[in-house]
XYZ file of C-alpha atoms in Angstrom:
623
model
C 0.000 0.000 0.000
C 2.895 2.321 0.763
C 4.214 1.830 -2.769
C 0.807 2.576 -4.242
C 0.572 5.837 -2.332
C 4.085 6.778 -3.260
C 3.554 6.111 -6.952
C 0.573 8.445 -7.055
C 2.245 11.295 -5.176
C 3.745 12.989 -8.204
C 0.281 14.068 -9.264
C 0.763 16.936 -6.884
C 3.666 18.462 -8.751
C 2.151 17.944 -12.130
C -0.739 20.261 -11.551
C 1.443 23.321 -11.443
C 1.756 22.767 -15.128
C -1.315 21.004 -16.449
C -4.530 22.954 -16.484
C -6.707 24.655 -19.064
C -7.413 25.814 -22.534
C -9.788 23.730 -24.545
C -8.213 22.830 -27.908
C -9.908 22.585 -31.244
C -10.340 19.135 -32.700
C -7.197 17.972 -34.500
C -7.617 17.497 -38.257
C -5.548 14.321 -38.027
C -7.837 12.639 -35.499
C -8.841 9.053 -36.253
C -12.214 8.843 -37.929
C -12.952 5.271 -36.862
C -15.770 4.984 -34.327
C -14.157 4.929 -30.826
C -15.100 2.235 -28.319
C -14.806 2.297 -24.497
C -11.198 1.578 -23.444
C -10.209 0.238 -20.006
C -7.292 2.640 -19.747
C -8.060 4.795 -16.701
C -7.421 3.506 -13.162
C -10.478 2.460 -11.144
C -12.031 4.335 -8.223
C -10.583 7.771 -8.966
C -11.879 10.675 -6.783
C -14.840 12.745 -7.950
C -13.884 15.051 -10.793
C -13.839 18.834 -10.481
C -16.496 21.031 -11.986
C -14.088 22.522 -14.544
C -14.826 21.879 -18.235
C -13.508 18.484 -19.268
C -10.553 18.192 -21.614
C -8.826 21.305 -20.285
C -5.143 21.702 -19.476
C -3.679 24.855 -18.035
C -0.056 25.900 -17.771
C 1.010 27.599 -14.564
C 4.373 28.846 -13.401
C 7.459 27.791 -15.332
C 7.428 29.106 -18.922
C 10.405 26.853 -19.652
C 7.909 24.007 -19.907
C 6.456 25.463 -23.076
C 8.670 23.149 -25.125
C 7.357 20.149 -23.227
C 3.759 21.227 -23.771
C 4.016 22.305 -27.421
C 3.929 18.967 -29.192
C 2.926 18.935 -32.856
C 2.295 15.955 -35.078
C 5.489 14.965 -36.947
C 5.183 15.027 -40.731
C 5.330 11.576 -42.267
C 5.959 10.710 -45.899
C 4.769 7.227 -46.891
C 5.853 5.538 -50.091
C 5.161 1.941 -49.077
C 2.006 1.616 -46.930
C 2.668 -2.003 -45.973
C 6.173 -1.196 -44.739
C 4.853 1.837 -42.837
C 2.144 -0.332 -41.247
C 4.760 -2.878 -40.142
C 6.890 -0.068 -38.719
C 3.862 1.242 -36.809
C 3.265 -2.215 -35.304
C 6.898 -2.438 -34.186
C 6.789 1.054 -32.682
C 3.552 0.233 -30.857
C 5.072 -2.964 -29.455
C 8.061 -0.968 -28.124
C 5.853 1.765 -26.633
C 7.216 4.378 -29.090
C 3.938 6.192 -29.647
C 4.270 9.853 -30.680
C 7.645 11.565 -30.528
C 9.020 11.084 -34.083
C 7.918 10.357 -37.614
C 8.756 6.698 -36.936
C 6.471 6.540 -33.889
C 3.255 4.537 -34.059
C 0.653 7.337 -33.914
C 2.193 9.646 -36.593
C 2.634 6.644 -38.935
C -0.930 5.431 -38.446
C -2.444 8.910 -38.856
C -0.491 9.316 -42.088
C -1.688 5.889 -43.274
C -5.279 6.816 -42.418
C -4.924 9.995 -44.438
C -3.415 8.048 -47.320
C -5.936 5.200 -47.156
C -9.099 6.469 -45.441
C -11.370 3.806 -44.018
C -8.680 1.145 -43.603
C -10.031 -0.886 -40.669
C -6.630 -2.438 -39.918
C -5.105 1.037 -39.452
C -8.083 2.172 -37.372
C -7.673 -0.769 -35.012
C -3.934 -0.152 -34.698
C -4.601 3.530 -33.991
C -7.158 2.584 -31.344
C -4.567 0.315 -29.689
C -2.058 3.158 -29.801
C -4.502 5.519 -28.123
C -5.148 2.896 -25.436
C -1.389 2.468 -24.913
C -0.869 6.231 -24.717
C -3.569 6.616 -22.082
C -2.068 3.744 -20.112
C 1.367 5.380 -20.297
C -0.152 8.722 -19.307
C -1.839 7.351 -16.180
C 1.324 5.470 -15.226
C 3.456 8.576 -15.613
C 0.933 10.589 -13.627
C 1.152 8.050 -10.808
C 4.957 8.103 -10.575
C 5.713 9.861 -7.270
C 8.127 12.797 -7.319
C 9.955 11.670 -10.429
C 10.687 14.763 -12.504
C 11.208 12.836 -15.732
C 7.864 11.072 -15.287
C 6.226 14.382 -14.496
C 7.493 15.973 -17.691
C 6.505 12.890 -19.656
C 2.992 12.988 -18.228
C 2.688 16.647 -19.224
C 3.801 15.896 -22.739
C 1.405 12.972 -22.991
C -1.416 15.260 -21.855
C -0.498 17.662 -24.666
C -0.588 14.844 -27.227
C -3.922 13.552 -25.981
C -5.409 17.041 -25.935
C -4.150 17.670 -29.478
C -5.429 14.424 -30.998
C -8.498 13.291 -29.048
C -9.872 16.155 -26.945
C -13.460 14.886 -27.090
C -12.675 11.281 -26.235
C -14.175 10.459 -22.763
C -11.097 8.709 -21.348
C -8.897 11.597 -22.467
C -11.227 14.071 -20.797
C -11.117 11.993 -17.643
C -7.306 12.038 -17.656
C -7.098 15.806 -18.280
C -9.679 16.475 -15.567
C -7.662 14.324 -13.148
C -4.546 16.331 -13.939
C -6.444 19.512 -13.129
C -7.829 18.033 -9.904
C -4.359 17.046 -8.749
C -3.146 20.522 -9.596
C -5.615 22.124 -7.217
C -4.589 19.659 -4.515
C -0.939 20.410 -5.177
C -1.543 24.146 -4.858
C -3.114 23.536 -1.463
C -0.213 21.307 -0.483
C 2.299 24.011 -1.367
C 0.312 26.487 0.698
C 0.281 23.999 3.555
C 4.047 23.582 3.366
C 4.477 27.346 3.527
C 2.246 27.453 6.607
C 4.262 24.630 8.118
C 7.498 26.534 7.596
C 5.909 29.587 9.203
C 4.923 27.539 12.241
C 1.169 27.792 11.570
C 0.279 24.201 12.284
C -3.300 23.368 13.292
C -4.840 26.811 13.678
C -7.600 28.035 11.348
C -6.177 28.383 7.852
C -2.959 26.673 8.922
C -0.962 23.829 7.437
C -3.243 21.088 8.730
C -6.329 22.635 7.094
C -4.514 23.020 3.753
C -3.284 19.441 3.703
C -6.705 18.076 4.606
C -8.371 20.055 1.818
C -5.771 18.777 -0.628
C -6.506 15.197 0.364
C -10.240 15.736 -0.042
C -9.502 16.684 -3.660
C -7.020 13.872 -4.248
C -6.651 11.272 -1.444
C -3.632 9.451 -2.967
C -1.525 12.641 -2.846
C 1.502 11.406 -0.910
C 3.015 14.862 -0.465
C -0.093 16.065 1.344
C -0.120 12.884 3.418
C 3.490 13.543 4.366
C 2.440 17.078 5.218
C 0.003 15.697 7.772
C 2.815 13.587 9.140
C 5.046 16.658 9.365
C 2.402 18.567 11.326
C 2.111 15.583 13.626
C 5.909 15.318 13.997
C 6.301 19.021 14.821
C 3.561 18.849 17.457
C 5.161 15.747 18.986
C 8.620 17.342 18.946
C 7.279 20.474 20.634
C 5.526 18.313 23.220
C 8.778 16.501 23.958
C 10.634 19.816 24.271
C 8.040 21.082 26.726
C 8.323 17.853 28.697
C 12.116 18.181 28.769
C 11.635 21.700 30.154
C 9.306 20.340 32.833
C 6.033 21.741 31.442
C 4.184 18.417 31.320
C 0.651 19.855 31.231
C 1.418 21.826 28.065
C 3.246 18.805 26.627
C 0.226 16.549 27.026
C -1.984 19.250 25.487
C 0.195 19.258 22.365
C 0.194 15.463 22.283
C -3.609 15.465 22.248
C -3.557 17.828 19.280
C -1.018 15.616 17.507
C -3.272 12.612 17.985
C -6.097 14.426 16.204
C -4.071 15.188 13.076
C -4.603 11.755 11.571
C -7.043 10.415 14.137
C -4.393 8.330 15.876
C -5.023 8.139 19.641
C -2.315 5.480 19.849
C 0.287 8.146 18.989
C -0.533 10.165 22.088
C -0.499 6.995 24.157
C 2.870 5.809 22.875
C 4.631 9.175 23.041
C 2.884 9.956 26.312
C 4.215 6.724 27.786
C 7.688 7.673 26.585
C 7.421 11.122 28.162
C 6.065 9.611 31.365
C 8.953 7.134 31.500
C 11.405 10.000 30.997
C 9.656 11.972 33.750
C 9.889 9.019 36.130
C 13.543 8.495 35.257
C 14.208 12.179 35.798
C 12.440 12.073 39.157
C 14.359 8.954 40.132
C 17.694 10.572 39.341
C 16.692 13.761 41.163
C 15.709 11.627 44.133
C 19.052 9.793 44.033
C 20.958 13.076 43.728
C 19.034 14.372 46.721
C 19.662 11.187 48.683
C 23.387 11.248 47.902
C 23.470 14.913 48.911
C 21.804 14.022 52.208
C 24.791 11.856 52.977
C 27.133 14.851 52.729
C 25.667 16.788 55.665
C 25.649 20.214 54.073
C 23.717 18.691 51.174
C 20.473 18.992 53.111
C 19.658 22.302 51.418
C 20.493 20.839 48.014
C 18.165 17.894 48.732
C 15.380 20.290 49.676
C 15.905 22.197 46.433
C 15.786 18.899 44.543
C 12.526 18.048 46.261
C 11.038 21.429 45.356
C 11.985 20.848 41.706
C 10.552 17.330 41.850
C 7.242 18.530 43.255
C 7.000 21.039 40.412
C 7.034 18.293 37.776
C 5.753 15.223 39.665
C 2.219 13.927 39.863
C 0.577 14.053 43.305
C 1.760 11.184 45.435
C 4.812 10.398 43.265
C 6.781 7.697 45.098
C 10.238 9.174 44.440
C 9.161 12.574 45.775
C 7.562 10.996 48.822
C 10.719 8.989 49.522
C 12.989 12.028 49.277
C 10.674 14.062 51.493
C 10.758 11.317 54.120
C 14.532 11.004 53.938
C 14.965 14.766 54.320
C 12.784 14.673 57.400
C 14.822 11.806 58.851
C 18.293 13.150 58.059
C 17.447 16.525 59.504
C 16.899 14.885 62.922
C 19.186 11.869 63.433
C 22.815 10.905 63.785
C 22.945 7.388 65.188
C 25.790 5.624 63.393
C 29.531 5.559 64.186
C 32.476 5.396 61.745
C 33.412 1.795 60.756
C 30.336 0.420 62.507
C 29.182 -2.909 61.050
C 25.456 -3.511 60.821
C 22.768 -5.310 58.858
C 19.143 -4.452 58.139
C 16.347 -6.795 59.057
C 14.331 -8.435 56.306
C 10.571 -9.163 56.548
C 11.237 -12.828 57.413
C 13.513 -11.760 60.314
C 16.678 -12.672 58.378
C 19.370 -10.088 57.775
C 20.440 -8.169 54.698
C 24.038 -7.768 53.472
C 26.620 -6.762 56.042
C 27.343 -3.023 55.846
C 30.201 -0.849 57.114
C 29.833 2.847 57.929
C 32.443 4.686 55.877
C 33.534 7.822 57.756
C 33.172 11.286 56.287
C 36.264 13.001 54.920
C 37.877 14.101 51.712
C 40.423 12.759 49.253
C 42.164 13.455 45.975
C 40.356 11.507 43.266
C 42.194 10.345 40.148
C 45.857 9.942 39.297
C 48.510 12.549 39.949
C 50.653 14.012 37.191
C 53.639 11.757 36.709
C 52.039 8.676 38.247
C 53.264 5.509 36.591
C 50.725 4.070 34.135
C 48.370 7.036 34.635
C 46.244 8.137 31.685
C 44.232 11.229 30.772
C 40.896 9.568 31.626
C 41.964 9.574 35.289
C 42.788 13.270 35.372
C 42.797 15.985 36.476
C 43.232 14.840 40.027
C 40.659 16.732 42.072
C 39.432 17.038 45.635
C 36.160 15.364 46.609
C 34.566 15.959 49.999
C 32.150 13.807 52.000
C 30.749 15.824 54.880
C 28.800 12.849 56.196
C 29.539 9.171 56.135
C 27.741 6.472 54.176
C 27.365 2.717 54.579
C 28.949 0.405 52.017
C 28.648 -3.342 51.624
C 31.340 -5.057 53.658
C 31.617 -7.707 50.934
C 30.697 -8.066 47.301
C 27.151 -9.366 46.764
C 27.290 -13.131 46.606
C 25.644 -15.727 44.392
C 23.535 -16.810 47.343
C 22.294 -13.294 48.080
C 21.419 -12.717 44.425
C 19.726 -16.115 44.294
C 17.453 -15.098 47.161
C 16.408 -11.993 45.217
C 15.717 -13.949 42.016
C 13.714 -16.616 43.824
C 11.686 -13.988 45.705
C 10.835 -11.850 42.671
C 11.117 -14.059 39.596
C 13.575 -11.543 38.156
C 15.269 -12.646 34.923
C 18.791 -11.258 34.630
C 20.143 -10.053 31.300
C 22.531 -12.964 30.728
C 19.695 -15.388 31.479
C 17.478 -13.631 28.924
C 19.987 -13.813 26.106
C 21.417 -17.192 27.104
C 25.144 -16.421 27.174
C 27.944 -14.475 28.833
C 31.740 -14.093 28.654
C 33.659 -16.599 30.769
C 37.174 -17.950 31.112
C 37.807 -20.983 28.906
C 40.049 -23.328 30.885
C 41.205 -25.175 27.778
C 42.279 -22.176 25.674
C 43.090 -19.741 28.455
C 40.969 -17.063 26.790
C 37.731 -15.299 27.642
C 35.025 -16.553 25.296
C 31.280 -16.305 25.016
C 29.577 -19.398 26.368
C 25.969 -20.518 26.135
C 23.873 -21.067 29.237
C 26.107 -18.883 31.416
C 24.459 -16.424 33.820
C 24.604 -15.235 37.444
C 24.510 -18.831 38.700
C 27.816 -19.514 36.949
C 31.360 -18.973 38.083
C 34.287 -17.415 36.257
C 34.681 -20.566 34.118
C 30.979 -20.999 33.322
C 30.555 -23.846 35.818
C 27.950 -23.630 38.630
C 29.100 -21.294 41.388
C 28.708 -21.866 45.114
C 26.690 -19.361 47.149
C 29.739 -17.817 48.887
C 31.267 -16.662 45.601
C 30.803 -13.082 44.396
C 28.043 -12.964 41.814
C 29.321 -12.224 38.290
C 27.743 -12.242 34.806
C 25.403 -9.417 35.896
C 24.775 -5.994 34.337
C 24.566 -2.662 36.134
C 20.801 -2.810 35.641
C 20.664 -6.253 37.243
C 22.538 -4.798 40.213
C 20.112 -1.886 40.434
C 17.154 -4.267 40.323
C 18.637 -6.132 43.297
C 19.192 -2.820 45.133
C 15.569 -1.780 44.524
C 14.315 -5.100 45.928
C 16.570 -4.858 48.974
C 15.327 -1.319 49.578
C 11.752 -2.524 49.467
C 12.522 -5.401 51.820
C 14.340 -3.347 54.468
C 12.751 0.100 54.179
C 16.242 1.598 53.729
C 17.598 3.027 50.497
C 20.195 0.808 48.805
C 21.892 1.685 45.542
C 25.112 1.245 43.616
C 27.928 3.490 44.853
C 28.986 6.546 42.940
C 32.413 6.374 41.349
C 33.717 8.899 43.882
C 32.329 6.871 46.784
C 33.986 3.739 45.458
C 37.427 5.289 45.009
C 37.191 6.977 48.419
C 36.342 3.656 50.057
C 38.969 1.810 47.980
C 41.743 4.180 49.028
C 40.506 4.160 52.651
C 42.602 7.183 53.495
C 45.661 6.095 51.508
C 47.329 8.128 48.773
C 49.433 5.461 47.101
C 49.464 4.174 43.578
C 47.726 1.012 44.813
C 45.146 0.689 47.587
C 47.845 -0.833 49.814
C 50.582 1.686 48.874
C 53.232 2.022 46.172
C 55.082 -1.282 46.456
C 54.225 -4.821 45.399
C 51.159 -6.236 47.164
C 51.818 -7.731 50.579
C 50.800 -11.353 51.115
C 47.061 -11.946 51.386
C 46.041 -8.369 50.554
C 43.878 -9.019 47.446
C 42.957 -11.609 44.804
C 44.933 -10.357 41.781
C 46.968 -11.673 38.858
C 50.066 -12.921 40.617
C 53.203 -14.189 39.002
C 52.991 -17.410 41.028
C 49.304 -18.081 40.279
C 48.701 -21.219 38.201
C 45.571 -22.071 36.176
C 43.921 -25.539 36.250
C 45.846 -26.289 33.040
C 49.167 -25.034 34.378
C 49.116 -21.592 32.755
C 50.628 -18.401 34.236
C 49.646 -14.772 33.775
C 51.629 -12.861 31.134
C 51.325 -9.570 33.000
C 51.209 -10.025 36.754
C 52.643 -8.906 40.084
C 56.010 -10.588 40.213
C 56.386 -13.071 43.032
C 52.807 -12.683 44.258
C 50.483 -15.646 44.791
C 46.993 -15.533 46.205
C 46.083 -19.187 45.769
C 43.167 -18.567 43.393
C 42.815 -18.705 39.621
C 39.451 -17.018 39.427
C 37.393 -15.324 42.149
C 37.585 -16.468 45.756
C 34.714 -16.612 48.260
C 34.022 -13.100 49.510
C 36.059 -11.999 52.525
C 38.936 -14.409 51.839
C 41.540 -11.659 51.935
C 42.480 -8.800 54.272
C 40.019 -5.971 54.966
C 41.181 -2.423 54.243
C 41.417 0.390 56.757
C 37.660 1.063 56.511
C 36.840 -2.592 57.200
C 35.860 -3.373 53.579
C 36.901 -6.599 51.847
C 37.930 -7.230 48.229
C 37.741 -3.563 47.196
C 40.890 -3.803 45.065
C 40.601 -7.387 43.827
C 38.466 -10.519 43.435
C 35.946 -8.915 41.001
C 35.571 -5.415 39.606
C 32.334 -3.684 40.568
C 29.618 -1.638 38.883
C 29.033 1.969 39.999
C 26.276 4.457 39.139
C 28.245 6.862 36.977
C 28.119 7.150 33.221
C 31.363 7.195 31.285
C 33.056 10.596 30.995
C 36.445 11.060 29.407
C 38.424 12.592 32.238
C 37.313 14.567 35.266
C 36.775 18.032 33.830
C 33.658 19.447 35.551
C 33.310 16.298 37.676
C 31.162 16.566 40.844
C 33.062 17.556 43.966
C 30.643 16.314 46.656
C 30.741 12.610 45.910
C 27.516 12.410 43.923
C 27.252 10.296 40.796
C 28.036 11.862 37.430
C 25.250 10.683 35.160
C 23.609 11.501 31.859
C 20.012 10.344 31.273
C 19.930 7.373 28.933
C 23.717 6.830 28.857
C 24.795 3.556 27.302
C 28.180 3.166 29.005
C 28.521 2.701 32.748
C 31.602 2.723 34.929
C 33.054 -0.151 36.912
C 35.939 0.162 39.344
C 38.437 -1.872 41.322
C 40.770 -4.683 40.372
C 39.740 -8.279 39.753
C 41.194 -11.776 39.998
C 42.697 -11.375 36.507
C 43.853 -7.764 36.883
C 47.330 -6.825 35.755
C 49.247 -4.275 37.874
C 48.068 -1.311 35.813
C 44.434 -2.334 36.456
C 44.933 -2.708 40.197
C 45.832 0.961 40.711
C 43.540 3.029 42.910
C 42.783 5.503 40.112
C 42.149 2.909 37.387
C 38.746 3.304 35.791
C 36.997 1.694 32.848
C 33.532 1.602 31.315
C 31.279 -1.007 29.775
C 27.945 -1.082 27.997
C 24.896 -1.271 30.210
C 24.190 -4.799 28.958
C 27.642 -6.375 29.121
C 28.235 -9.351 31.392
C 31.404 -11.316 32.050
C 33.288 -13.289 34.660
C 35.172 -10.287 36.059
C 32.446 -7.824 37.090
C 30.143 -8.022 40.102
C 28.883 -5.369 42.525
C 28.382 -4.248 46.082
C 25.891 -1.703 47.399
C 25.803 1.535 49.320
C 23.102 2.187 51.904
C 22.085 5.762 52.518
C 22.376 6.757 56.174
């Protein structure tokens, strides 16, 4: 159907040029009695009231050559040969342009031998073919050559058979399309001027054009353009926070082509963006609450949220409640270990209160292996503490979430993830690998850190844990992670500037050996941790804040989107995000990390849907 509409669209352009002066009957017209020819397309719109058989020329005088066809002079010495030539020309579709075309030859033969029924039948077939060509050319959408050809065919038909009914029908159709095209041009001008659906605006012009000629694709596209502009303006208003005006424009857009589904679909998209915006504002406010002096910022965030939120919006209610709580309490102590109670009286993940303070985030100029993405080094302050998971989230803890909610993680959905291939020593994509699997794709025990999860999987777990405990859990910001990783240190590595001391982290050590007897190519010389792959959480030494596996075992997802370097980075520890970003940060070394990747400032990003055997997560709980 789309092709059919497109092939008729050129009728719009043609009418600038085809329109009206009734010609006199041509002296060379065929004298044989005409019969009804099935040459015009069925179910054409009602014809205009203009006199039939008229063609007018409007606009470009350069088209005079196209519209000034005259019958070529033909000299015939051998009628039989001329008749054969006419048949060949007719078979090829060469109908009128030269003295060797079918129609000039047959008219000359008719003049030479009046009453020849064979010539009359051939001429009738030629007229039928010309009308068929004319309608086909008229239906070709936005093809300039076809447009010119249709105009020239109209001139030929008007010159030879102006009184023939099918010719009159064709010429009247050309005129009808011309009126519709004029309206379409006027509608496009209104559209450019921004006059969309007001009285006399673009929408009215396009609708009138389509009443005259429904197949006119250019007018149909005009309706679509009005709709698109209204939708775009609605989305701009929504982005500016004026949701009432946005939904008003969406309602108008839905009326353009009578498509209520449009308003529903775009409205759902705007509503999802509003909810995401509110969620991020809530998180920014909650992170700010953890900085002490961020209370005013959180209140400002709440005021902005209430301006754009629906009554009773959950994110706004949560932030309001947290502001009320933080403004009154201070019950935790630095390095305190605690857990939250779950509805079944069990306990949530073990948390450690990270003390407030400040640090220099990123790598210093001249640091070995530093790169520009870790700079400039800048000061980040935490005026209040926050609680961070004492350990990485385990397979068992994630299993409890999945069994309680029926959640389907990303790797489970797509049926594969990246794991270590023991035989080849490479990381390869394996089927059937998901959060239940270990680094090598084999089933993992519950004490192992969960891997093969995306940042969104981690956030889904955090949302469930928040609902279960009544506290607010989330992924840490990148600044929070590096602050907790360094734990007050300023060295190249979390433990300092030298080689790792025994038992400090699960890293790529020069003495580590794979199940097949392989060694790391790029490792800490002389170091052995006893594991080729992740170890059960808490197997190594805690850092100065009481946190385990921050610099090794598995790397961990954080909230932040990828930014190249720290220019204009937040200075209060909040996450640095862009709505809809496709690349998220993960931090900290892993069981396979080379020395350069175990540095405190090392940072890297991954797509929101990537999963592999080296990335897991831990959570932060807002105090």
